[in-house]
């Protein structure tokens, strides 16, 4: 068997996380949890077409974020940058990061796609393998200190 056959980039997925399954959890606005969570919808603020002015996540994700926020030391807070995103936004982020890699000198190759998929999941409407952000099951966040 030839183990050196490259896997087409469209068949590779970001990370090795288990598949996301529909569980009918509602998507919740994180803005309702201010000031426990700070919401800064980064892609909306950047003007990315289709990005939302809020961060939505599954209710179980919201619960975990609130729990994590309570465990932070005084003076630190969670800042949520992104949660659920439409396929259009996923595609735009994928295309943008791919272009950035190409501009940095990467050539379109298996290695470039491996690097791309470390940061942005391949956009797909396949309900069996959705990017996690399309399900509200993923969140991008950071921690801010007293000075922001």
PDB file of N, CA and C in Angstrom, residues 42-52 85 88-93 96:
ATOM      1  N   UNK A  42     -16.264  40.174  17.080  1.00  0.00           N
ATOM      2  CA  UNK A  42     -15.124  40.687  16.325  1.00  0.00           C
ATOM      3  C   UNK A  42     -15.357  40.729  14.815  1.00  0.00           C
ATOM      4  N   UNK A  43     -15.977  39.729  14.249  1.00  0.00           N
ATOM      5  CA  UNK A  43     -16.144  39.712  12.790  1.00  0.00           C
ATOM      6  C   UNK A  43     -17.205  40.715  12.338  1.00  0.00           C
ATOM      7  N   UNK A  44     -18.205  40.946  13.161  1.00  0.00           N
ATOM      8  CA  UNK A  44     -19.180  41.993  12.879  1.00  0.00           C
ATOM      9  C   UNK A  44     -18.494  43.358  12.923  1.00  0.00           C
ATOM     10  N   UNK A  45     -17.679  43.564  13.949  1.00  0.00           N
ATOM     11  CA  UNK A  45     -16.981  44.848  14.105  1.00  0.00           C
ATOM     12  C   UNK A  45     -15.987  45.072  12.968  1.00  0.00           C
ATOM     13  N   UNK A  46     -15.447  43.987  12.401  1.00  0.00           N
ATOM     14  CA  UNK A  46     -14.555  44.096  11.239  1.00  0.00           C
ATOM     15  C   UNK A  46     -15.334  44.364   9.953  1.00  0.00           C
ATOM     16  N   UNK A  47     -16.650  44.222  10.007  1.00  0.00           N
ATOM     17  CA  UNK A  47     -17.470  44.442   8.824  1.00  0.00           C
ATOM     18  C   UNK A  47     -17.542  43.245   7.888  1.00  0.00           C
ATOM     19  N   UNK A  48     -17.259  42.058   8.394  1.00  0.00           N
ATOM     20  CA  UNK A  48     -17.309  40.851   7.572  1.00  0.00           C
ATOM     21  C   UNK A  48     -18.762  40.560   7.185  1.00  0.00           C
ATOM     22  N   UNK A  49     -19.018  40.436   5.893  1.00  0.00           N
ATOM     23  CA  UNK A  49     -20.379  40.210   5.396  1.00  0.00           C
ATOM     24  C   UNK A  49     -21.001  38.981   6.039  1.00  0.00           C
ATOM     25  N   UNK A  50     -22.219  39.133   6.540  1.00  0.00           N
ATOM     26  CA  UNK A  50     -22.952  38.021   7.146  1.00  0.00           C
ATOM     27  C   UNK A  50     -22.696  37.832   8.630  1.00  0.00           C
ATOM     28  N   UNK A  51     -21.689  38.515   9.179  1.00  0.00           N
ATOM     29  CA  UNK A  51     -21.385  38.368  10.607  1.00  0.00           C
ATOM     30  C   UNK A  51     -22.477  39.039  11.435  1.00  0.00           C
ATOM     31  N   UNK A  52     -22.707  38.494  12.617  1.00  0.00           N
ATOM     32  CA  UNK A  52     -23.790  38.967  13.469  1.00  0.00           C
ATOM     33  C   UNK A  52     -23.270  39.915  14.548  1.00  0.00           C
ATOM     34  N   UNK A  85     -21.706  30.895  13.796  1.00  0.00           N
ATOM     35  CA  UNK A  85     -21.507  31.727  12.602  1.00  0.00           C
ATOM     36  C   UNK A  85     -22.139  31.048  11.407  1.00  0.00           C
ATOM     37  N   UNK A  88     -21.646  31.398   5.343  1.00  0.00           N
ATOM     38  CA  UNK A  88     -21.035  32.488   4.581  1.00  0.00           C
ATOM     39  C   UNK A  88     -19.836  33.075   5.334  1.00  0.00           C
ATOM     40  N   UNK A  89     -19.952  33.232   6.627  1.00  0.00           N
ATOM     41  CA  UNK A  89     -18.870  33.786   7.440  1.00  0.00           C
ATOM     42  C   UNK A  89     -17.743  32.764   7.556  1.00  0.00           C
ATOM     43  N   UNK A  90     -18.085  31.493   7.739  1.00  0.00           N
ATOM     44  CA  UNK A  90     -17.068  30.444   7.810  1.00  0.00           C
ATOM     45  C   UNK A  90     -16.246  30.427   6.519  1.00  0.00           C
ATOM     46  N   UNK A  91     -16.935  30.536   5.383  1.00  0.00           N
ATOM     47  CA  UNK A  91     -16.246  30.530   4.087  1.00  0.00           C
ATOM     48  C   UNK A  91     -15.331  31.749   3.965  1.00  0.00           C
ATOM     49  N   UNK A  92     -15.807  32.911   4.380  1.00  0.00           N
ATOM     50  CA  UNK A  92     -15.000  34.131   4.285  1.00  0.00           C
ATOM     51  C   UNK A  92     -13.752  34.038   5.158  1.00  0.00           C
ATOM     52  N   UNK A  93     -13.892  33.500   6.362  1.00  0.00           N
ATOM     53  CA  UNK A  93     -12.738  33.354   7.252  1.00  0.00           C
ATOM     54  C   UNK A  93     -11.738  32.361   6.686  1.00  0.00           C
ATOM     55  N   UNK A  96      -9.997  33.993   3.719  1.00  0.00           N
ATOM     56  CA  UNK A  96      -9.099  35.049   4.173  1.00  0.00           C
ATOM     57  C   UNK A  96      -7.808  34.465   4.749  1.00  0.00           C
TER      58      UNK A  96
END
